[in-house]
CSV table of C-alpha atoms and ligand atoms in Angstrom, one decimal:
chain,number,residue,atom,x,y,z
L,483,MET,CA,71.8,82.9,18.3
L,484,PRO,CA,69.1,83.8,15.7
L,485,PHE,CA,66.0,81.6,15.3
L,486,ASP,CA,67.1,80.3,11.9
L,487,HIS,CA,70.1,78.6,13.5
L,488,LEU,CA,67.9,76.3,15.5
L,489,GLY,CA,67.0,73.9,12.6
L,490,LEU,CA,63.4,75.2,12.3
L,491,SER,CA,61.7,75.0,8.9
L,492,ALA,CA,60.7,78.0,6.8
L,493,GLU,CA,56.9,77.6,7.7
L,494,ILE,CA,57.7,77.7,11.4
L,495,LEU,CA,60.2,80.6,11.1
L,496,HIS,CA,57.5,82.4,9.1
L,497,ALA,CA,55.1,82.1,12.1
L,498,VAL,CA,57.8,83.2,14.5
L,499,ALA,CA,58.5,86.3,12.4
L,500,ASP,CA,54.7,87.0,12.3
L,501,GLU,CA,54.8,87.2,16.1
L,502,GLY,CA,57.6,89.7,16.0
L,503,TYR,CA,60.0,87.5,18.0
L,504,GLU,CA,63.6,88.5,17.1
L,505,LEU,CA,65.6,86.1,19.1
L,506,PRO,CA,64.9,82.8,20.8
L,507,THR,CA,64.6,82.9,24.6
L,508,PRO,CA,67.2,80.8,26.5
L,509,VAL,CA,64.8,77.9,27.0
L,510,GLN,CA,63.9,78.0,23.3
L,511,GLU,CA,67.6,78.1,22.3
L,512,GLU,CA,68.4,75.0,24.4
L,513,ALA,CA,65.2,73.0,24.1
L,514,ILE,CA,64.3,73.3,20.4
L,515,PRO,CA,67.3,71.4,19.0
L,516,VAL,CA,66.9,68.7,21.6
L,517,VAL,CA,63.2,68.2,20.7
L,518,LEU,CA,64.0,68.2,17.0
L,519,ALA,CA,66.6,65.5,17.5
L,520,GLY,CA,63.9,63.3,19.0
L,521,ARG,CA,65.3,63.2,22.5
L,522,ASP,CA,63.3,63.3,25.8
L,523,LEU,CA,63.6,66.6,27.6
L,524,LEU,CA,63.4,67.6,31.2
L,525,ALA,CA,63.1,71.4,31.3
L,526,ALA,CA,63.0,73.7,34.3
L,527,ALA,CA,61.4,76.8,33.0
L,528,GLN,CA,58.9,79.1,34.6
L,529,THR,CA,55.9,80.7,32.8
L,530,GLY,CA,57.1,83.8,31.1
L,531,THR,CA,60.3,82.2,29.8
L,532,GLY,CA,58.9,81.4,26.4
L,533,LYS,CA,58.6,77.7,27.3
L,534,THR,CA,55.4,77.1,25.3
L,535,ALA,CA,57.1,78.0,22.0
L,536,ALA,CA,60.0,75.9,23.1
L,537,PHE,CA,57.9,72.7,22.7
L,538,VAL,CA,55.2,73.8,20.3
L,539,LEU,CA,57.6,75.0,17.5
L,540,PRO,CA,59.6,71.8,17.2
L,541,ILE,CA,56.5,69.6,17.6
L,542,LEU,CA,54.9,71.4,14.7
L,543,GLN,CA,58.0,70.8,12.7
L,544,LEU,CA,58.3,67.1,13.6
L,545,LEU,CA,54.7,66.5,12.6
L,546,THR,CA,54.6,68.5,9.4
L,547,PRO,CA,55.6,65.6,7.2
L,548,LEU,CA,52.4,63.8,8.5
L,549,ALA,CA,50.1,66.6,7.7
L,550,ASN,CA,47.4,65.8,5.1
L,551,THR,CA,44.1,67.2,3.8
L,552,SER,CA,42.2,63.9,4.0
L,553,PHE,CA,38.6,64.1,5.3
L,554,SER,CA,39.0,60.7,7.0
L,555,PRO,CA,39.5,60.9,10.8
L,556,ALA,CA,41.7,57.9,10.6
L,557,ARG,CA,44.2,60.0,8.7
L,558,HIS,CA,44.4,62.5,11.6
L,559,PRO,CA,45.3,60.4,14.7
L,560,VAL,CA,46.5,62.2,17.8
L,561,ARG,CA,50.3,62.4,17.4
L,562,ALA,CA,51.2,65.0,20.0
L,563,LEU,CA,49.5,65.2,23.4
L,564,VAL,CA,50.1,68.2,25.7
L,565,VAL,CA,48.7,67.7,29.2
L,566,THR,CA,48.3,70.8,31.4
L,567,PRO,CA,47.1,71.1,35.0
L,568,THR,CA,44.5,73.8,34.3
L,569,ARG,CA,42.0,74.9,31.7
L,570,GLU,CA,43.5,78.4,31.3
L,571,LEU,CA,46.9,77.0,30.6
L,572,ALA,CA,45.3,74.4,28.2
L,573,MET,CA,43.6,77.2,26.3
L,574,GLN,CA,46.8,79.3,26.1
L,575,VAL,CA,48.9,76.4,24.8
L,576,ALA,CA,46.2,75.6,22.3
L,577,GLN,CA,46.2,79.2,21.1
L,578,SER,CA,50.0,79.0,20.7
L,579,VAL,CA,49.6,75.9,18.7
L,580,LYS,CA,47.2,77.7,16.4
L,581,THR,CA,49.4,80.8,16.2
L,582,TYR,CA,52.7,79.1,15.6
L,583,GLY,CA,51.1,76.5,13.3
L,584,ARG,CA,49.4,79.0,11.1
L,585,HIS,CA,51.4,78.0,8.1
L,586,VAL,CA,51.3,74.3,8.7
L,587,PRO,CA,48.2,72.2,7.7
L,588,LEU,CA,48.0,70.2,11.0
L,589,ARG,CA,44.8,70.0,13.0
L,590,SER,CA,44.7,70.8,16.7
L,591,ALA,CA,42.1,70.9,19.5
L,592,VAL,CA,41.9,71.7,23.2
L,593,VAL,CA,39.8,69.8,25.7
L,594,TYR,CA,39.2,70.7,29.3
L,595,GLY,CA,36.5,70.3,31.9
L,596,GLY,CA,33.9,72.8,33.2
L,597,VAL,CA,32.1,73.0,29.8
L,598,PRO,CA,29.9,70.4,28.0
L,599,VAL,CA,31.8,67.5,26.7
L,600,ASP,CA,29.9,66.9,23.4
L,601,PRO,CA,31.4,69.6,21.2
L,602,GLN,CA,34.9,68.6,22.3
L,603,ALA,CA,34.1,64.9,21.6
L,604,LYS,CA,32.8,65.9,18.1
L,605,GLU,CA,36.0,67.8,17.4
L,606,THR,CA,38.3,65.0,18.6
L,607,ARG,CA,36.3,62.3,16.7
L,608,ALA,CA,36.9,64.2,13.5
L,609,GLY,CA,40.6,63.7,14.0
L,610,VAL,CA,43.3,66.1,15.3
L,611,GLU,CA,47.1,65.7,15.2
L,612,ILE,CA,47.8,67.9,18.2
L,613,LEU,CA,45.6,67.6,21.3
L,614,VAL,CA,46.0,69.9,24.4
L,615,ALA,CA,44.1,68.6,27.4
L,616,THR,CA,43.6,68.7,31.1
L,617,PRO,CA,43.8,65.2,32.6
L,618,GLY,CA,40.3,64.5,33.8
L,619,ARG,CA,38.5,65.6,30.6
L,620,LEU,CA,41.0,63.7,28.5
L,621,LEU,CA,40.3,60.5,30.4
L,622,ASP,CA,36.6,61.1,30.0
L,623,LEU,CA,37.0,61.4,26.2
L,624,VAL,CA,39.2,58.3,26.1
L,625,GLY,CA,36.4,56.5,28.0
L,626,GLN,CA,33.9,57.7,25.4
L,627,ARG,CA,36.2,56.5,22.6
L,628,ALA,CA,36.2,60.0,21.3
L,629,VAL,CA,40.0,60.1,21.7
L,630,ASN,CA,42.5,57.3,20.9
L,631,LEU,CA,46.0,57.8,22.1
L,632,THR,CA,47.7,54.7,20.5
L,633,GLN,CA,49.5,56.7,17.9
L,634,VAL,CA,50.9,59.5,20.1
L,635,SER,CA,54.6,59.9,19.3
L,636,ILE,CA,55.2,63.0,21.5
L,637,LEU,CA,53.9,63.6,25.0
L,638,VAL,CA,54.3,67.0,26.8
L,639,LEU,CA,53.6,67.3,30.5
L,640,ASP,CA,53.4,71.1,31.1
L,641,GLU,CA,53.8,72.6,34.6
L,642,ALA,CA,54.5,69.2,36.0
L,643,ASP,CA,55.1,70.6,39.5
L,644,ARG,CA,51.5,72.0,39.4
L,645,MET,CA,50.2,68.6,38.4
L,646,LEU,CA,51.9,67.1,41.4
L,647,ASP,CA,50.5,69.8,43.7
L,648,MET,CA,47.0,69.3,42.4
L,649,GLY,CA,47.0,65.6,42.8
L,650,PHE,CA,46.9,64.7,39.1
L,651,ILE,CA,49.6,62.1,39.1
L,652,PRO,CA,47.3,59.0,39.2
L,653,ASP,CA,45.5,60.4,36.1
L,654,ILE,CA,48.8,61.1,34.4
L,655,ARG,CA,49.9,57.5,35.1
L,656,ARG,CA,46.6,56.3,33.5
L,657,ILE,CA,47.2,58.5,30.5
L,658,VAL,CA,50.8,57.4,30.0
L,659,GLU,CA,49.7,53.7,30.1
L,660,LEU,CA,47.5,54.4,27.0
L,661,LEU,CA,50.5,55.8,25.0
L,662,PRO,CA,53.0,53.8,22.9
L,663,ALA,CA,56.2,52.9,24.7
L,664,GLY,CA,58.4,54.3,22.0
L,665,ARG,CA,57.2,57.9,22.3
L,666,GLN,CA,59.2,61.0,22.9
L,667,SER,CA,58.4,62.7,26.2
L,668,LEU,CA,59.0,66.3,27.3
L,669,LEU,CA,58.4,67.5,30.9
L,670,PHE,CA,58.3,71.2,31.8
L,671,SER,CA,58.3,72.4,35.3
L,672,ALA,CA,58.7,75.7,37.0
L,673,THR,CA,60.7,74.1,39.8
L,674,PHE,CA,62.9,71.0,40.1
L,675,ASN,CA,62.2,69.4,43.4
L,676,ASP,CA,62.7,65.7,44.2
L,677,ASP,CA,59.0,64.9,43.4
L,678,VAL,CA,59.5,66.3,39.9
L,679,ARG,CA,62.7,64.4,39.4
L,680,SER,CA,61.1,61.2,40.4
L,681,LEU,CA,58.2,61.9,38.0
L,682,ALA,CA,60.7,62.4,35.3
L,683,GLY,CA,62.5,59.2,36.3
L,684,ASN,CA,59.2,57.4,35.7
L,685,PHE,CA,58.1,58.9,32.4
L,686,LEU,CA,61.3,60.0,30.6
L,687,ARG,CA,64.0,58.0,28.8
L,688,ASP,CA,67.5,59.3,29.1
L,689,PRO,CA,66.3,62.9,29.0
L,690,VAL,CA,68.4,66.0,28.2
L,691,THR,CA,68.1,68.4,31.1
L,692,VAL,CA,67.6,72.1,30.4
L,693,GLU,CA,67.5,74.5,33.3
L,694,VAL,CA,67.2,78.1,32.4
L,695,ALA,CA,66.4,79.7,35.8
L,696,ARG,CA,68.4,78.6,38.8
L,697,ARG,CA,66.6,76.3,41.2
L,698,ASN,CA,63.9,78.3,43.0
L,699,THR,CA,65.2,81.6,41.9
L,700,ALA,CA,62.8,84.5,41.2
L,701,VAL,CA,62.7,85.7,37.7
L,702,GLU,CA,65.6,88.1,37.7
L,703,THR,CA,63.8,91.0,36.1
L,704,VAL,CA,61.0,91.2,38.7
L,705,ARG,CA,61.4,94.1,41.1
L,706,GLN,CA,60.2,92.9,44.4
L,707,MET,CA,59.0,95.2,47.2
L,708,LEU,CA,57.2,94.6,50.4
L,709,TYR,CA,55.0,97.0,52.4
L,710,PRO,CA,54.5,96.2,56.1
L,711,VAL,CA,50.9,97.3,56.9
L,712,ASP,CA,48.2,96.6,59.5
L,713,ARG,CA,45.9,93.8,58.5
L,714,GLU,CA,42.8,96.2,58.6
L,715,ARG,CA,44.5,98.7,56.3
L,716,LYS,CA,45.6,96.4,53.5
L,717,THR,CA,42.7,97.3,51.2
L,718,ASP,CA,43.2,101.1,51.8
L,719,LEU,CA,46.9,100.7,51.0
L,720,LEU,CA,46.2,98.7,47.9
L,721,ALA,CA,43.7,101.3,46.6
L,722,HIS,CA,46.2,104.0,47.5
L,723,LEU,CA,49.0,102.3,45.6
L,724,ILE,CA,46.9,101.7,42.6
L,725,ARG,CA,45.9,105.4,42.4
L,726,THR,CA,49.3,107.0,43.3
L,727,ARG,CA,51.4,104.6,41.2
L,728,GLY,CA,49.1,104.9,38.2
L,729,TRP,CA,48.8,101.1,37.9
L,730,ARG,CA,46.4,100.1,35.2
L,731,GLN,CA,46.5,96.4,35.1
L,732,VAL,CA,47.1,94.7,38.4
L,733,LEU,CA,46.9,91.0,39.2
L,734,VAL,CA,46.2,90.6,42.9
L,735,PHE,CA,46.6,87.4,44.9
L,736,THR,CA,44.7,86.3,47.9
L,737,ARG,CA,44.9,83.1,49.8
L,738,THR,CA,41.2,82.2,49.7
L,739,LYS,CA,38.3,82.5,47.4
L,740,ILE,CA,36.2,84.3,50.0
L,741,MET,CA,38.9,86.9,50.3
L,742,ALA,CA,39.3,87.3,46.5
L,743,SER,CA,35.5,88.0,46.2
L,744,ARG,CA,35.5,90.3,49.2
L,745,LEU,CA,38.5,92.3,48.0
L,746,ALA,CA,37.2,92.7,44.5
L,747,ARG,CA,33.9,94.0,45.9
L,748,ASP,CA,35.7,96.4,48.3
L,749,LEU,CA,37.8,97.8,45.5
L,750,ASP,CA,34.8,98.2,43.2
L,751,ARG,CA,33.1,100.2,46.0
L,752,VAL,CA,35.9,102.7,46.0
L,753,GLY,CA,35.8,103.1,42.3
L,754,ILE,CA,38.5,100.6,41.2
L,755,ALA,CA,37.1,98.1,38.7
L,756,ALA,CA,37.9,94.7,40.0
L,757,VAL,CA,36.8,91.1,39.4
L,758,PRO,CA,37.6,87.9,41.3
L,759,ILE,CA,38.8,84.9,39.3
L,760,HIS,CA,38.6,81.6,41.2
L,761,SER,CA,37.5,78.1,40.9
L,762,ASP,CA,33.9,78.7,42.1
L,763,ARG,CA,33.2,80.9,39.1
L,764,THR,CA,32.1,79.2,35.9
L,765,GLN,CA,34.4,78.8,33.0
L,766,SER,CA,32.6,81.5,31.0
L,767,GLU,CA,32.9,83.9,33.9
L,768,ARG,CA,36.6,83.3,34.2
L,769,THR,CA,37.2,83.6,30.4
L,770,ARG,CA,35.1,86.8,30.4
L,771,ALA,CA,37.0,88.3,33.3
L,772,LEU,CA,40.3,87.6,31.7
L,773,ALA,CA,39.2,89.1,28.4
L,774,ASP,CA,37.9,92.2,30.1
L,775,PHE,CA,41.1,92.5,32.0
L,776,LYS,CA,43.2,92.1,28.9
L,777,ALA,CA,41.0,94.7,27.1
L,778,GLY,CA,41.7,97.2,30.0
L,779,GLU,CA,38.0,97.3,31.0
L,780,ILE,CA,38.8,96.1,34.5
L,781,GLU,CA,41.8,97.3,36.3
L,782,VAL,CA,42.2,94.6,38.9
L,783,LEU,CA,41.9,90.8,38.7
L,784,VAL,CA,41.9,89.2,42.1
L,785,ALA,CA,43.0,85.6,41.9
L,786,THR,CA,43.7,82.6,44.2
L,787,ASP,CA,46.8,80.5,43.6
L,788,VAL,CA,44.9,77.7,41.9
L,789,ALA,CA,42.9,80.0,39.6
L,790,SER,CA,46.1,81.8,38.6
L,791,ARG,CA,47.8,78.8,37.0
L,792,GLY,CA,48.5,79.4,33.4
L,793,LEU,CA,47.1,82.9,33.3
L,794,ASP,CA,49.0,84.5,30.4
L,795,ILE,CA,48.6,88.2,30.2
L,796,GLU,CA,51.2,89.7,28.1
L,797,GLU,CA,53.4,92.4,29.6
L,798,LEU,CA,51.6,92.3,32.9
L,799,PRO,CA,53.2,95.1,34.8
L,800,VAL,CA,52.2,94.6,38.4
L,801,VAL,CA,51.5,91.6,40.6
L,802,VAL,CA,50.4,92.2,44.2
L,803,ASN,CA,50.4,89.7,47.0
L,804,TYR,CA,47.5,91.1,49.0
L,805,GLU,CA,48.2,88.1,51.3
L,806,LEU,CA,51.5,86.1,51.3
L,807,PRO,CA,51.0,82.5,50.1
L,808,LEU,CA,51.0,79.7,52.7
L,809,VAL,CA,53.3,77.7,50.5
L,810,ALA,CA,56.5,79.6,49.8
L,811,GLU,CA,56.9,78.2,46.2
L,812,ASP,CA,53.6,79.8,45.3
L,813,TYR,CA,55.3,83.2,45.8
L,814,LEU,CA,57.5,82.3,42.7
L,815,HIS,CA,54.6,81.2,40.7
L,816,ARG,CA,52.7,84.4,41.5
L,817,ILE,CA,55.5,86.8,40.7
L,818,GLY,CA,56.3,84.8,37.6
L,819,ARG,CA,53.1,86.4,36.2
L,820,THR,CA,55.0,89.6,35.7
L,821,ALA,CA,58.2,90.4,33.8
L,822,ARG,CA,57.3,87.9,31.1
L,823,ALA,CA,59.8,87.1,28.4
L,824,GLY,CA,62.4,89.6,29.7
L,825,LEU,CA,60.1,92.6,30.3
L,826,ASP,CA,60.4,94.5,33.6
L,827,GLY,CA,57.7,94.0,36.2
L,828,ASP,CA,56.8,94.8,39.8
L,829,ALA,CA,55.9,92.3,42.4
L,830,VAL,CA,54.5,94.1,45.5
L,831,SER,CA,53.6,92.3,48.7
L,832,LEU,CA,51.5,93.7,51.5
L,833,ALA,CA,52.4,91.9,54.7
L,834,CYS,CA,50.9,92.3,58.2
L,835,ILE,CA,52.2,91.1,61.5
L,836,ASP,CA,50.3,87.7,61.1
L,837,GLU,CA,52.4,86.8,58.1
L,838,VAL,CA,55.9,87.1,59.6
L,839,ASP,CA,56.5,83.3,59.5
L,840,LEU,CA,55.3,83.1,55.9
L,841,LEU,CA,57.7,85.9,54.9
L,842,ARG,CA,60.6,84.1,56.6
L,843,ALA,CA,59.8,81.0,54.6
L,844,ILE,CA,59.7,82.9,51.4
L,845,GLN,CA,63.0,84.6,52.1
L,846,ARG,CA,64.6,81.3,53.0
L,847,MET,CA,63.5,79.9,49.7
L,848,LEU,CA,64.7,83.0,47.8
L,849,LYS,CA,67.9,83.0,49.8
L,850,ARG,CA,67.6,86.7,50.2
L,851,ALA,CA,65.5,89.3,51.9
L,852,ILE,CA,62.8,91.1,49.9
L,853,PRO,CA,63.4,94.9,49.9
L,854,TRP,CA,60.8,96.7,52.0
L,855,GLN,CA,59.5,100.2,52.7
L,856,VAL,CA,56.8,101.7,54.8
L,857,GLU,CA,54.3,103.8,52.8
L,858,PRO,CA,53.8,107.2,54.4
L,859,GLY,CA,50.3,107.3,56.1
L,860,PHE,CA,50.3,103.5,56.5
L,861,VAL,CA,52.9,103.0,59.3
L,862,PRO,CA,52.0,99.7,61.1
L,863,ASP,CA,50.9,99.9,64.7
L,864,ARG,CA,53.6,98.4,66.8
L,865,ASN,CA,51.2,97.3,69.5
L,866,VAL,CA,49.1,94.9,67.3
L,867,GLU,CA,49.4,91.3,68.4
L,868,PRO,CA,49.8,88.6,65.7
L,869,ARG,CA,46.8,86.4,65.0
L,870,PRO,CA,46.9,82.9,63.7
L,871,ILE,CA,46.2,82.6,59.9
L,872,SER,CA,43.0,80.9,58.7
L,873,GLY,CA,41.7,80.8,62.3
L,874,ARG,CA,43.9,77.7,62.9
L,875,SER,CA,46.1,77.4,65.9
L,876,SER,CA,49.4,77.1,64.1
L,877,PRO,CA,50.9,78.1,60.8
L,878,GLY,CA,51.6,74.4,60.2
L,879,ALA,CA,47.9,73.6,60.5
L,880,ALA,CA,47.0,76.5,58.2
L,881,ILE,CA,49.6,75.3,55.6
L,882,ARG,CA,48.1,71.8,55.7
L,883,ASP,CA,44.7,73.3,55.2
L,884,ALA,CA,45.9,75.2,52.2
L,885,ARG,CA,47.5,72.1,50.6
L,886,GLU,CA,44.3,70.1,51.2
L,887,THR,CA,42.1,72.8,49.7
L,888,ARG,CA,44.4,73.0,46.7
L,889,ALA,CA,44.3,69.2,46.2
L,890,ARG,CA,40.5,69.3,46.6
L,891,GLU,CA,40.1,72.1,44.1
L,892,GLY,CA,42.1,70.3,41.5
L,893,ALA,CA,41.7,66.8,42.8
L,894,PRO,CA,41.1,64.2,40.1
L,895,ARG,CA,38.2,61.8,40.6
L,896,ARG,CA,39.4,58.4,41.7
L,897,GLY,CA,38.8,55.2,39.7
L,898,GLY,CA,39.5,54.0,36.2
L,899,VAL,CA,38.9,55.4,32.8
L,900,ARG,CA,35.2,55.5,32.3
L,901,PRO,CA,32.6,57.5,30.3
L,902,ARG,CA,30.9,60.2,32.1
L,903,PRO,CA,27.5,61.6,31.3
L,904,THR,CA,27.4,64.7,29.1
L,905,GLY,CA,28.1,67.9,31.0
L,906,ALA,CA,29.0,66.1,34.2
L,907,GLY,CA,32.3,68.0,34.2
L,908,GLU,CA,30.6,71.3,34.4
L,909,ARG,CA,30.6,71.4,38.1
L,910,ARG,CA,34.3,70.5,38.4
L,911,PRO,CA,36.1,73.5,39.7
L,912,THR,CA,39.5,73.3,37.9
L,913,GLY,CA,41.3,71.4,35.2
L,914,ARG,CA,38.5,69.1,34.4
W,2209,AMP,P1,55.4,81.3,28.0
W,2209,AMP,O1,56.6,81.2,29.0
W,2209,AMP,O2,55.4,80.2,27.0
W,2209,AMP,O3,54.1,81.5,28.8
W,2209,AMP,O4,55.6,82.7,27.1
W,2209,AMP,C1,55.6,83.9,27.7
W,2209,AMP,C2,55.4,85.0,26.6
W,2209,AMP,O5,56.6,85.2,25.9
W,2209,AMP,C3,54.3,84.8,25.7
W,2209,AMP,O6,53.4,85.9,25.7
W,2209,AMP,C4,55.0,84.7,24.3
W,2209,AMP,O7,54.2,85.3,23.3
W,2209,AMP,C5,56.3,85.4,24.5
W,2209,AMP,N1,57.4,84.9,23.8
W,2209,AMP,C6,57.7,83.6,23.5
W,2209,AMP,N2,58.8,83.5,22.8
W,2209,AMP,C7,59.3,84.7,22.6
W,2209,AMP,C8,60.5,85.2,21.9
W,2209,AMP,N3,61.4,84.4,21.4
W,2209,AMP,N4,60.6,86.6,21.9
W,2209,AMP,C9,59.7,87.4,22.5
W,2209,AMP,N5,58.6,87.0,23.1
W,2209,AMP,C10,58.4,85.6,23.2
């Protein structure tokens, strides 16, 4: 179905054409008419499916009649609120709002932690119709009376499964309490598990469900390949694959921040330009690393799972799991970074003997085996004994550790809505 059959206005179609999009993606085709009709929406769509445009385009259209050129902040109340789990995703969604809203005179802003609050407060005080925010910083700004949410007519919860994982639900509840009851709510999630459904039960009214990828199914166009390799030889194998396969832009995942830094350093030493991106790095370091990567100045970005949320790098050709994730669903999130919007992509995993249980869990989730091959020159030594992961005695303990770390890295501060001193969010690692 062409874009102009979805009920979108000329201004919005104009912006879509500017982007060179010819046809709507499946989630856009299904979600856009539902949102335009004013219904609540529960959408299962992974990053890379075009989900951002699926909510941004109809929101722009619904709000266009309210656009005005008044200088009074009171004439520009927040009418659409998009909440995302991470700063990177918030920035990307905000960029999409600007891009798709190019021909519509609506104001938008993005607020997230890790940077001084004052410039954001100034911008929101001046009045914006569309606000994209991470939960903690949004609550800070509400506490400072720099944001008022009483006129929000559309709420979007993006990557809701991530928000659950990162412990943001108490903050979300607080935010939702500040919104008018009669609003329209849209919830997007990469996966539909019972927690997401119960969240939807709390926040949505009689939603239309749109499910474009089957439950826990890897993006179909990703070619998956696994290389068994000894644990000490993973870096050599990665460097070898980068060189022999001619990879230019590689996103590599590790389980820990320490490993991300160490691997980036080791790759750099053998002449492969690599930078780590994780929550211990400042926001400007992360933004810079991403920009350099997109510009092709660095070949390899080494990321942890938390840091990777929302990274949008167009046409990313290769994702490498240098270490398999402790939580099987993270495998899907990771490989969802390639083959975006229907393009082909490769997801390559390097697995050593220690990771057999993790591999089994991933394959159980995928309901199929990942194809594998041994790279000549990197045949694993059959006599190597497996070692527990993370130095813990059991995989279960290591997985609990991982969940705790993740919750900590993205954990919201407890307590009610209250002002916070300027710049206090700067030390917050993610999403603040
Ligand atoms: P998202 O899933 O929202 O992160 O979008 C993934 C990528 O798909 C983004 O880089 C968009 O620019 C691109 N995209 C979104 N909609 C379309 C479309 N209809 N046709 C082609 N590309 C699209």
